[in-house]
């Protein structure tokens, strides 16, 4: 059974949001309702958009450049980030993602769906310019970003490693028939030492990412021990770092046997819920099988807010034209 922290978190937040985001979306145009859920799932607020462009450029221009031992010009990289964001904005604004011949994979990095366009939300030119400015600022300041080693810049710290892999999605661990495949922003390695870096682009400090980082650490530990034997790597050989690109703050998360055991227990204890989620998925469920949240504050930030209300008002019948009118005429407070 595949266990996913983000799927479980979404399921707990709201069962129906989980259905909209994980169960029902389909990129095929043959089913307009499921296609619309795919578009909503992939839509981004301005804040998410800004973060996703920065993440993408850090992965493809900064880390990849350092991996290839290139001399980087951070101002040029920052400009590339802004140009990518401008192309994404134009793609979203022209609603090209609704064109049948265009796929997300085919379009590549320029593919973008912004909620201001999808849900026709009001926005100002100033808000868009702020996004471009932030993207440029954050990317150009990568040149001065500190690293886990005092006095060493992050770019030099990355180059110090022989193994540099951005956006890792293939490392997993398994126990008791449960398989966990975390996504790792950056994995660095030198000999039997590993550093896991999680990039953040947020000015609020309320979320706790320790569990996600520990899960990533377990996957790296498990993979190395499987390949080279248990004595090759221990938890003390792995460091977990959360790096905030916006505030330039670094936070080290503990990774000890205690944290590992507690996390394994957590996954195991929540496995029943994950099994239930997957069982419901395999039975071709209906939206009504997934109850809505009883905490209205959750809905405020939900991508599926319009669809959720529309279906409730229309006896779960979806009509593309009616839905579009509903979005244009409905205002949430
Ligand atoms: S709008 Fe609220 S109830 Fe509906 S899916 Fe989103 S979080 Fe759940």
mmCIF file of C-alpha atoms and ligand atoms in Angstrom:
data_model
loop_
_atom_site.group_PDB
_atom_site.id
_atom_site.type_symbol
_atom_site.label_atom_id
_atom_site.label_comp_id
_atom_site.label_asym_id
_atom_site.label_seq_id
_atom_site.Cartn_x
_atom_site.Cartn_y
_atom_site.Cartn_z
ATOM 1 C CA UNK A 1 0.000 0.000 0.000
ATOM 2 C CA UNK A 2 1.293 3.461 -0.904
ATOM 3 C CA UNK A 3 1.274 5.918 1.977
ATOM 4 C CA UNK A 4 1.403 9.639 1.307
ATOM 5 C CA UNK A 5 1.697 12.335 3.940
ATOM 6 C CA UNK A 6 0.142 15.028 1.765
ATOM 7 C CA UNK A 7 -2.783 12.782 0.737
ATOM 8 C CA UNK A 8 -3.467 11.882 4.365
ATOM 9 C CA UNK A 9 -3.244 15.535 5.440
ATOM 10 C CA UNK A 10 -5.713 16.545 2.722
ATOM 11 C CA UNK A 11 -8.056 13.669 3.620
ATOM 12 C CA UNK A 12 -8.051 14.764 7.268
ATOM 13 C CA UNK A 13 -8.591 18.389 6.366
ATOM 14 C CA UNK A 14 -11.640 17.563 4.286
ATOM 15 C CA UNK A 15 -12.662 14.221 2.790
ATOM 16 C CA UNK A 16 -14.273 15.941 -0.171
ATOM 17 C CA UNK A 17 -11.203 18.044 -0.899
ATOM 18 C CA UNK A 18 -9.288 14.768 -1.043
ATOM 19 C CA UNK A 19 -11.814 13.385 -3.535
ATOM 20 C CA UNK A 20 -11.548 16.521 -5.695
ATOM 21 C CA UNK A 21 -7.765 16.574 -5.571
ATOM 22 C CA UNK A 22 -6.711 12.936 -5.559
ATOM 23 C CA UNK A 23 -9.556 10.692 -6.699
ATOM 24 C CA UNK A 24 -11.542 12.360 -9.453
ATOM 25 C CA UNK A 25 -9.267 14.610 -11.587
ATOM 26 C CA UNK A 26 -8.454 13.422 -15.080
ATOM 27 C CA UNK A 27 -6.462 15.253 -17.761
ATOM 28 C CA UNK A 28 -8.600 13.695 -20.517
ATOM 29 C CA UNK A 29 -11.170 15.978 -22.108
ATOM 30 C CA UNK A 30 -13.684 13.170 -22.565
ATOM 31 C CA UNK A 31 -15.238 13.826 -19.147
ATOM 32 C CA UNK A 32 -15.684 17.627 -18.703
ATOM 33 C CA UNK A 33 -16.342 17.333 -14.951
ATOM 34 C CA UNK A 34 -13.175 15.362 -14.230
ATOM 35 C CA UNK A 35 -11.214 17.558 -16.640
ATOM 36 C CA UNK A 36 -12.390 20.672 -14.767
ATOM 37 C CA UNK A 37 -11.218 19.081 -11.501
ATOM 38 C CA UNK A 38 -7.820 18.498 -13.130
ATOM 39 C CA UNK A 39 -7.650 22.199 -14.032
ATOM 40 C CA UNK A 40 -8.708 23.261 -10.537
ATOM 41 C CA UNK A 41 -6.221 20.882 -8.957
ATOM 42 C CA UNK A 42 -3.435 22.412 -11.031
ATOM 43 C CA UNK A 43 -4.512 26.004 -10.464
ATOM 44 C CA UNK A 44 -2.365 28.262 -8.296
ATOM 45 C CA UNK A 45 -2.888 31.339 -6.186
ATOM 46 C CA UNK A 46 -0.455 34.191 -6.845
ATOM 47 C CA UNK A 47 1.552 33.174 -3.804
ATOM 48 C CA UNK A 48 1.785 29.529 -4.890
ATOM 49 C CA UNK A 49 2.693 30.608 -8.402
ATOM 50 C CA UNK A 50 5.559 32.751 -7.150
ATOM 51 C CA UNK A 51 6.867 29.826 -5.077
ATOM 52 C CA UNK A 52 6.561 27.337 -7.932
ATOM 53 C CA UNK A 53 8.533 29.533 -10.377
ATOM 54 C CA UNK A 54 11.296 30.028 -7.798
ATOM 55 C CA UNK A 55 11.391 26.278 -7.046
ATOM 56 C CA UNK A 56 11.581 25.442 -10.737
ATOM 57 C CA UNK A 57 14.394 27.907 -11.486
ATOM 58 C CA UNK A 58 16.366 26.848 -8.396
ATOM 59 C CA UNK A 59 16.098 23.238 -9.560
ATOM 60 C CA UNK A 60 16.774 23.715 -13.278
ATOM 61 C CA UNK A 61 19.128 26.705 -13.364
ATOM 62 C CA UNK A 62 20.822 27.000 -9.961
ATOM 63 C CA UNK A 63 21.230 23.431 -8.707
ATOM 64 C CA UNK A 64 21.638 21.952 -12.165
ATOM 65 C CA UNK A 65 24.223 24.618 -13.025
ATOM 66 C CA UNK A 66 26.157 23.903 -9.816
ATOM 67 C CA UNK A 67 25.957 20.168 -10.518
ATOM 68 C CA UNK A 68 27.528 20.804 -13.931
ATOM 69 C CA UNK A 69 30.152 23.031 -12.241
ATOM 70 C CA UNK A 70 29.065 26.088 -14.251
ATOM 71 C CA UNK A 71 29.868 29.622 -13.164
ATOM 72 C CA UNK A 72 26.466 31.114 -12.388
ATOM 73 C CA UNK A 73 25.257 34.632 -13.052
ATOM 74 C CA UNK A 74 22.456 35.059 -10.516
ATOM 75 C CA UNK A 75 21.110 38.222 -12.099
ATOM 76 C CA UNK A 76 20.640 36.408 -15.401
ATOM 77 C CA UNK A 77 19.031 33.491 -13.559
ATOM 78 C CA UNK A 78 16.672 35.899 -11.764
ATOM 79 C CA UNK A 79 15.730 37.418 -15.120
ATOM 80 C CA UNK A 80 15.009 33.941 -16.508
ATOM 81 C CA UNK A 81 12.657 33.399 -13.557
ATOM 82 C CA UNK A 82 10.759 36.598 -14.343
ATOM 83 C CA UNK A 83 10.544 35.714 -18.052
ATOM 84 C CA UNK A 84 9.225 32.253 -17.223
ATOM 85 C CA UNK A 85 6.602 33.791 -14.920
ATOM 86 C CA UNK A 86 5.590 36.240 -17.679
ATOM 87 C CA UNK A 87 5.166 33.396 -20.175
ATOM 88 C CA UNK A 88 3.176 31.395 -17.634
ATOM 89 C CA UNK A 89 0.949 34.399 -16.947
ATOM 90 C CA UNK A 90 0.275 34.842 -20.671
ATOM 91 C CA UNK A 91 -0.504 31.114 -21.050
ATOM 92 C CA UNK A 92 -2.944 31.201 -18.154
ATOM 93 C CA UNK A 93 -4.544 34.512 -19.126
ATOM 94 C CA UNK A 94 -5.308 33.245 -22.632
ATOM 95 C CA UNK A 95 -6.914 30.114 -21.087
ATOM 96 C CA UNK A 96 -4.759 27.973 -23.382
ATOM 97 C CA UNK A 97 -4.925 25.122 -20.861
ATOM 98 C CA UNK A 98 -8.521 24.586 -22.004
ATOM 99 C CA UNK A 99 -7.395 23.821 -25.572
ATOM 100 C CA UNK A 100 -7.827 20.159 -26.354
ATOM 101 C CA UNK A 101 -4.610 19.746 -28.325
ATOM 102 C CA UNK A 102 -2.400 21.011 -25.498
ATOM 103 C CA UNK A 103 -1.179 18.769 -22.696
ATOM 104 C CA UNK A 104 0.674 19.776 -19.557
ATOM 105 C CA UNK A 105 3.635 17.576 -20.497
ATOM 106 C CA UNK A 106 3.635 18.844 -24.079
ATOM 107 C CA UNK A 107 3.651 22.527 -23.087
ATOM 108 C CA UNK A 108 6.308 22.022 -20.404
ATOM 109 C CA UNK A 109 7.398 24.762 -17.998
ATOM 110 C CA UNK A 110 5.172 27.446 -19.539
ATOM 111 C CA UNK A 111 2.034 25.515 -18.553
ATOM 112 C CA UNK A 112 0.253 27.396 -15.823
ATOM 113 C CA UNK A 113 -3.261 27.840 -14.489
ATOM 114 C CA UNK A 114 -3.768 30.808 -12.212
ATOM 115 C CA UNK A 115 -6.869 30.934 -10.066
ATOM 116 C CA UNK A 116 -7.373 34.615 -10.945
ATOM 117 C CA UNK A 117 -8.019 33.494 -14.539
ATOM 118 C CA UNK A 118 -9.728 30.181 -13.873
ATOM 119 C CA UNK A 119 -12.145 31.631 -11.329
ATOM 120 C CA UNK A 120 -12.104 35.114 -12.836
ATOM 121 C CA UNK A 121 -11.018 36.669 -9.562
ATOM 122 C CA UNK A 122 -10.215 40.382 -9.512
ATOM 123 C CA UNK A 123 -6.536 41.310 -9.330
ATOM 124 C CA UNK A 124 -4.425 44.392 -9.853
ATOM 125 C CA UNK A 125 -1.437 44.918 -12.108
ATOM 126 C CA UNK A 126 0.496 45.837 -8.967
ATOM 127 C CA UNK A 127 -0.060 42.351 -7.494
ATOM 128 C CA UNK A 128 1.360 40.749 -10.638
ATOM 129 C CA UNK A 129 4.340 43.101 -10.696
ATOM 130 C CA UNK A 130 4.975 42.247 -7.014
ATOM 131 C CA UNK A 131 5.204 38.573 -7.939
ATOM 132 C CA UNK A 132 7.798 39.352 -10.642
ATOM 133 C CA UNK A 133 9.759 41.545 -8.222
ATOM 134 C CA UNK A 134 9.761 38.854 -5.512
ATOM 135 C CA UNK A 135 10.866 36.190 -7.987
ATOM 136 C CA UNK A 136 13.747 38.395 -9.124
ATOM 137 C CA UNK A 137 14.744 39.321 -5.558
ATOM 138 C CA UNK A 138 14.704 35.779 -4.199
ATOM 139 C CA UNK A 139 16.620 34.294 -7.130
ATOM 140 C CA UNK A 140 19.260 37.029 -7.292
ATOM 141 C CA UNK A 141 19.790 36.759 -3.517
ATOM 142 C CA UNK A 142 20.568 33.069 -3.815
ATOM 143 C CA UNK A 143 24.151 34.246 -4.397
ATOM 144 C CA UNK A 144 24.321 35.423 -0.760
ATOM 145 C CA UNK A 145 22.336 32.566 0.799
ATOM 146 C CA UNK A 146 24.042 31.054 3.844
ATOM 147 C CA UNK A 147 24.631 27.320 4.112
ATOM 148 C CA UNK A 148 24.694 24.840 7.000
ATOM 149 C CA UNK A 149 28.422 25.534 7.332
ATOM 150 C CA UNK A 150 29.307 28.843 8.977
ATOM 151 C CA UNK A 151 30.952 31.228 6.550
ATOM 152 C CA UNK A 152 30.250 29.062 3.475
ATOM 153 C CA UNK A 153 27.706 30.200 0.910
ATOM 154 C CA UNK A 154 24.959 27.805 -0.141
ATOM 155 C CA UNK A 155 26.163 27.688 -3.759
ATOM 156 C CA UNK A 156 29.674 26.660 -2.614
ATOM 157 C CA UNK A 157 28.225 24.214 -0.082
ATOM 158 C CA UNK A 158 26.235 22.491 -2.850
ATOM 159 C CA UNK A 159 29.330 22.321 -5.094
ATOM 160 C CA UNK A 160 31.284 20.680 -2.257
ATOM 161 C CA UNK A 161 29.250 17.497 -2.753
ATOM 162 C CA UNK A 162 29.919 14.764 -5.269
ATOM 163 C CA UNK A 163 26.257 13.757 -5.392
ATOM 164 C CA UNK A 164 23.842 16.591 -6.243
ATOM 165 C CA UNK A 165 20.299 15.516 -7.137
ATOM 166 C CA UNK A 166 17.417 17.998 -7.267
ATOM 167 C CA UNK A 167 13.745 17.020 -7.083
ATOM 168 C CA UNK A 168 14.213 13.378 -6.035
ATOM 169 C CA UNK A 169 11.115 11.227 -6.494
ATOM 170 C CA UNK A 170 12.543 7.739 -6.791
ATOM 171 C CA UNK A 171 13.832 6.992 -3.276
ATOM 172 C CA UNK A 172 11.426 5.030 -1.129
ATOM 173 C CA UNK A 173 11.190 2.787 1.910
ATOM 174 C CA UNK A 174 8.879 -0.076 2.748
ATOM 175 C CA UNK A 175 7.781 -1.828 5.900
ATOM 176 C CA UNK A 176 4.785 -4.030 6.806
ATOM 177 C CA UNK A 177 3.503 -3.794 3.218
ATOM 178 C CA UNK A 178 3.476 -0.017 3.402
ATOM 179 C CA UNK A 179 5.473 1.884 0.773
ATOM 180 C CA UNK A 180 6.445 5.530 1.243
ATOM 181 C CA UNK A 181 7.964 7.587 -1.608
ATOM 182 C CA UNK A 182 8.705 11.128 -0.442
ATOM 183 C CA UNK A 183 9.589 14.008 -2.723
ATOM 184 C CA UNK A 184 12.971 15.543 -1.848
ATOM 185 C CA UNK A 185 13.843 19.044 -3.091
ATOM 186 C CA UNK A 186 17.595 18.498 -2.998
ATOM 187 C CA UNK A 187 19.722 15.531 -1.995
ATOM 188 C CA UNK A 188 23.437 16.087 -1.493
ATOM 189 C CA UNK A 189 25.933 13.326 -0.801
ATOM 190 C CA UNK A 190 29.602 12.893 -0.091
ATOM 191 C CA UNK A 191 30.783 9.404 0.829
ATOM 192 C CA UNK A 192 28.330 8.021 3.337
ATOM 193 C CA UNK A 193 27.123 11.478 4.426
ATOM 194 C CA UNK A 194 23.890 12.943 3.085
ATOM 195 C CA UNK A 195 22.198 16.321 3.360
ATOM 196 C CA UNK A 196 18.511 16.735 2.545
ATOM 197 C CA UNK A 197 17.338 20.247 1.757
ATOM 198 C CA UNK A 198 13.756 21.389 1.664
ATOM 199 C CA UNK A 199 13.314 24.799 -0.006
ATOM 200 C CA UNK A 200 10.568 27.033 1.328
ATOM 201 C CA UNK A 201 9.320 30.302 -0.115
ATOM 202 C CA UNK A 202 7.082 31.661 2.598
ATOM 203 C CA UNK A 203 7.152 34.536 5.043
ATOM 204 C CA UNK A 204 4.961 32.805 7.615
ATOM 205 C CA UNK A 205 6.526 30.497 10.129
ATOM 206 C CA UNK A 206 3.474 28.523 11.194
ATOM 207 C CA UNK A 207 3.892 25.234 9.342
ATOM 208 C CA UNK A 208 5.972 22.399 10.707
ATOM 209 C CA UNK A 209 7.830 20.470 8.011
ATOM 210 C CA UNK A 210 9.758 18.189 10.341
ATOM 211 C CA UNK A 211 7.663 15.088 9.627
ATOM 212 C CA UNK A 212 8.104 15.416 5.858
ATOM 213 C CA UNK A 213 11.855 15.881 6.272
ATOM 214 C CA UNK A 214 12.173 12.915 8.638
ATOM 215 C CA UNK A 215 10.258 10.749 6.142
ATOM 216 C CA UNK A 216 12.729 11.861 3.446
ATOM 217 C CA UNK A 217 15.619 11.062 5.805
ATOM 218 C CA UNK A 218 14.260 7.569 6.474
ATOM 219 C CA UNK A 219 13.967 6.931 2.726
ATOM 220 C CA UNK A 220 17.606 7.955 2.146
ATOM 221 C CA UNK A 221 18.810 5.917 5.148
ATOM 222 C CA UNK A 222 16.795 2.858 4.135
ATOM 223 C CA UNK A 223 17.960 3.008 0.498
ATOM 224 C CA UNK A 224 21.640 3.281 1.447
ATOM 225 C CA UNK A 225 21.418 0.540 4.067
ATOM 226 C CA UNK A 226 19.674 -1.746 1.594
ATOM 227 C CA UNK A 227 22.383 -1.158 -0.981
ATOM 228 C CA UNK A 228 25.553 -1.025 1.126
ATOM 229 C CA UNK A 229 24.648 -2.723 4.419
ATOM 230 C CA UNK A 230 23.420 -1.385 7.755
ATOM 231 C CA UNK A 231 26.813 -0.263 8.988
ATOM 232 C CA UNK A 232 27.364 1.982 5.935
ATOM 233 C CA UNK A 233 25.055 4.773 6.971
ATOM 234 C CA UNK A 234 23.449 5.729 10.289
ATOM 235 C CA UNK A 235 20.952 8.431 11.163
ATOM 236 C CA UNK A 236 23.832 10.626 12.387
ATOM 237 C CA UNK A 237 25.206 10.608 8.822
ATOM 238 C CA UNK A 238 22.132 12.437 7.537
ATOM 239 C CA UNK A 239 21.278 16.102 8.042
ATOM 240 C CA UNK A 240 17.853 17.588 7.407
ATOM 241 C CA UNK A 241 17.667 21.281 6.548
ATOM 242 C CA UNK A 242 14.731 23.542 5.839
ATOM 243 C CA UNK A 243 15.933 26.576 3.881
ATOM 244 C CA UNK A 244 13.652 29.543 3.486
ATOM 245 C CA UNK A 245 14.622 31.325 0.266
ATOM 246 C CA UNK A 246 12.442 34.323 1.058
ATOM 247 C CA UNK A 247 13.698 35.048 4.587
ATOM 248 C CA UNK A 248 17.111 33.396 3.985
ATOM 249 C CA UNK A 249 16.713 31.477 7.265
ATOM 250 C CA UNK A 250 17.987 27.945 7.768
ATOM 251 C CA UNK A 251 16.538 25.465 10.225
ATOM 252 C CA UNK A 252 18.039 22.109 11.069
ATOM 253 C CA UNK A 253 15.599 19.337 11.972
ATOM 254 C CA UNK A 254 16.715 16.597 14.353
ATOM 255 C CA UNK A 255 17.072 13.122 12.893
ATOM 256 C CA UNK A 256 17.685 10.598 15.643
ATOM 257 C CA UNK A 257 16.574 7.034 16.273
ATOM 258 C CA UNK A 258 13.749 8.442 18.420
ATOM 259 C CA UNK A 259 12.424 10.609 15.573
ATOM 260 C CA UNK A 260 12.705 7.705 13.148
ATOM 261 C CA UNK A 261 10.808 5.327 15.451
ATOM 262 C CA UNK A 262 8.095 7.888 16.202
ATOM 263 C CA UNK A 263 7.620 8.575 12.492
ATOM 264 C CA UNK A 264 7.428 4.875 11.599
ATOM 265 C CA UNK A 265 4.832 4.474 14.388
ATOM 266 C CA UNK A 266 2.902 7.446 13.031
ATOM 267 C CA UNK A 267 2.811 5.987 9.523
ATOM 268 C CA UNK A 268 1.851 2.562 10.835
ATOM 269 C CA UNK A 269 -0.897 3.903 13.107
ATOM 270 C CA UNK A 270 -2.355 5.904 10.229
ATOM 271 C CA UNK A 271 -2.106 3.105 7.709
ATOM 272 C CA UNK A 272 -5.710 2.025 8.329
ATOM 273 C CA UNK A 273 -6.944 5.436 7.281
ATOM 274 C CA UNK A 274 -4.791 5.295 4.147
ATOM 275 C CA UNK A 275 -6.126 1.819 3.347
ATOM 276 C CA UNK A 276 -9.654 3.151 3.699
ATOM 277 C CA UNK A 277 -8.842 6.041 1.359
ATOM 278 C CA UNK A 278 -7.445 3.701 -1.289
ATOM 279 C CA UNK A 279 -10.297 1.237 -0.898
ATOM 280 C CA UNK A 280 -12.803 4.025 -1.476
ATOM 281 C CA UNK A 281 -10.834 5.088 -4.556
ATOM 282 C CA UNK A 282 -10.806 1.611 -6.063
ATOM 283 C CA UNK A 283 -14.581 1.282 -5.754
ATOM 284 C CA UNK A 284 -15.341 4.040 -8.277
ATOM 285 C CA UNK A 285 -16.637 6.355 -5.607
ATOM 286 C CA UNK A 286 -19.119 9.164 -5.990
ATOM 287 C CA UNK A 287 -18.450 12.658 -4.657
ATOM 288 C CA UNK A 288 -21.168 12.187 -2.049
ATOM 289 C CA UNK A 289 -19.176 9.324 -0.494
ATOM 290 C CA UNK A 290 -16.714 11.926 0.773
ATOM 291 C CA UNK A 291 -18.213 14.205 3.450
ATOM 292 C CA UNK A 292 -17.497 17.924 3.516
ATOM 293 C CA UNK A 293 -15.528 19.453 6.362
ATOM 294 C CA UNK A 294 -17.320 20.842 9.407
ATOM 295 C CA UNK A 295 -14.729 23.628 9.682
ATOM 296 C CA UNK A 296 -15.759 26.441 7.305
ATOM 297 C CA UNK A 297 -12.368 28.149 7.691
ATOM 298 C CA UNK A 298 -10.878 25.258 5.667
ATOM 299 C CA UNK A 299 -13.032 26.241 2.687
ATOM 300 C CA UNK A 300 -11.575 29.732 2.532
ATOM 301 C CA UNK A 301 -8.331 28.435 1.005
ATOM 302 C CA UNK A 302 -9.776 25.520 -0.965
ATOM 303 C CA UNK A 303 -9.145 25.387 -4.733
ATOM 304 C CA UNK A 304 -12.401 23.523 -5.223
ATOM 305 C CA UNK A 305 -14.615 26.010 -3.416
ATOM 306 C CA UNK A 306 -16.687 26.953 -6.457
ATOM 307 C CA UNK A 307 -17.046 23.376 -7.646
ATOM 308 C CA UNK A 308 -17.967 22.181 -4.153
ATOM 309 C CA UNK A 309 -20.745 24.782 -3.739
ATOM 310 C CA UNK A 310 -21.919 24.353 -7.322
ATOM 311 C CA UNK A 311 -22.375 20.594 -6.931
ATOM 312 C CA UNK A 312 -24.176 20.997 -3.612
ATOM 313 C CA UNK A 313 -26.595 23.469 -5.193
ATOM 314 C CA UNK A 314 -27.140 21.365 -8.298
ATOM 315 C CA UNK A 315 -27.734 17.938 -6.874
ATOM 316 C CA UNK A 316 -24.246 16.807 -7.933
ATOM 317 C CA UNK A 317 -25.017 17.311 -11.628
ATOM 318 C CA UNK A 318 -22.225 19.062 -13.576
ATOM 319 C CA UNK A 319 -22.840 21.265 -16.580
ATOM 320 C CA UNK A 320 -19.860 23.161 -18.007
ATOM 321 C CA UNK A 321 -21.817 26.240 -19.090
ATOM 322 C CA UNK A 322 -23.807 26.476 -15.854
ATOM 323 C CA UNK A 323 -20.676 26.018 -13.790
ATOM 324 C CA UNK A 324 -18.959 28.831 -15.663
ATOM 325 C CA UNK A 325 -21.942 31.141 -15.006
ATOM 326 C CA UNK A 326 -21.951 30.089 -11.360
ATOM 327 C CA UNK A 327 -18.289 31.079 -11.020
ATOM 328 C CA UNK A 328 -18.962 34.476 -12.626
ATOM 329 C CA UNK A 329 -21.949 35.290 -10.449
ATOM 330 C CA UNK A 330 -20.887 33.863 -7.090
ATOM 331 C CA UNK A 331 -18.891 35.796 -4.538
ATOM 332 C CA UNK A 332 -17.551 34.244 -1.391
ATOM 333 C CA UNK A 333 -16.995 36.388 1.667
HETATM 334 S S1 LIG B 1 -14.902 23.925 -0.221
HETATM 335 FE FE1 LIG B 1 -14.714 23.175 1.895
HETATM 336 S S2 LIG B 1 -16.078 21.416 2.018
HETATM 337 FE FE2 LIG B 1 -15.713 21.819 -0.156
HETATM 338 S S3 LIG B 1 -13.991 20.537 -0.715
HETATM 339 FE FE3 LIG B 1 -13.170 22.488 -0.150
HETATM 340 S S4 LIG B 1 -12.667 22.337 2.008
HETATM 341 FE FE4 LIG B 1 -14.033 20.664 1.523
#
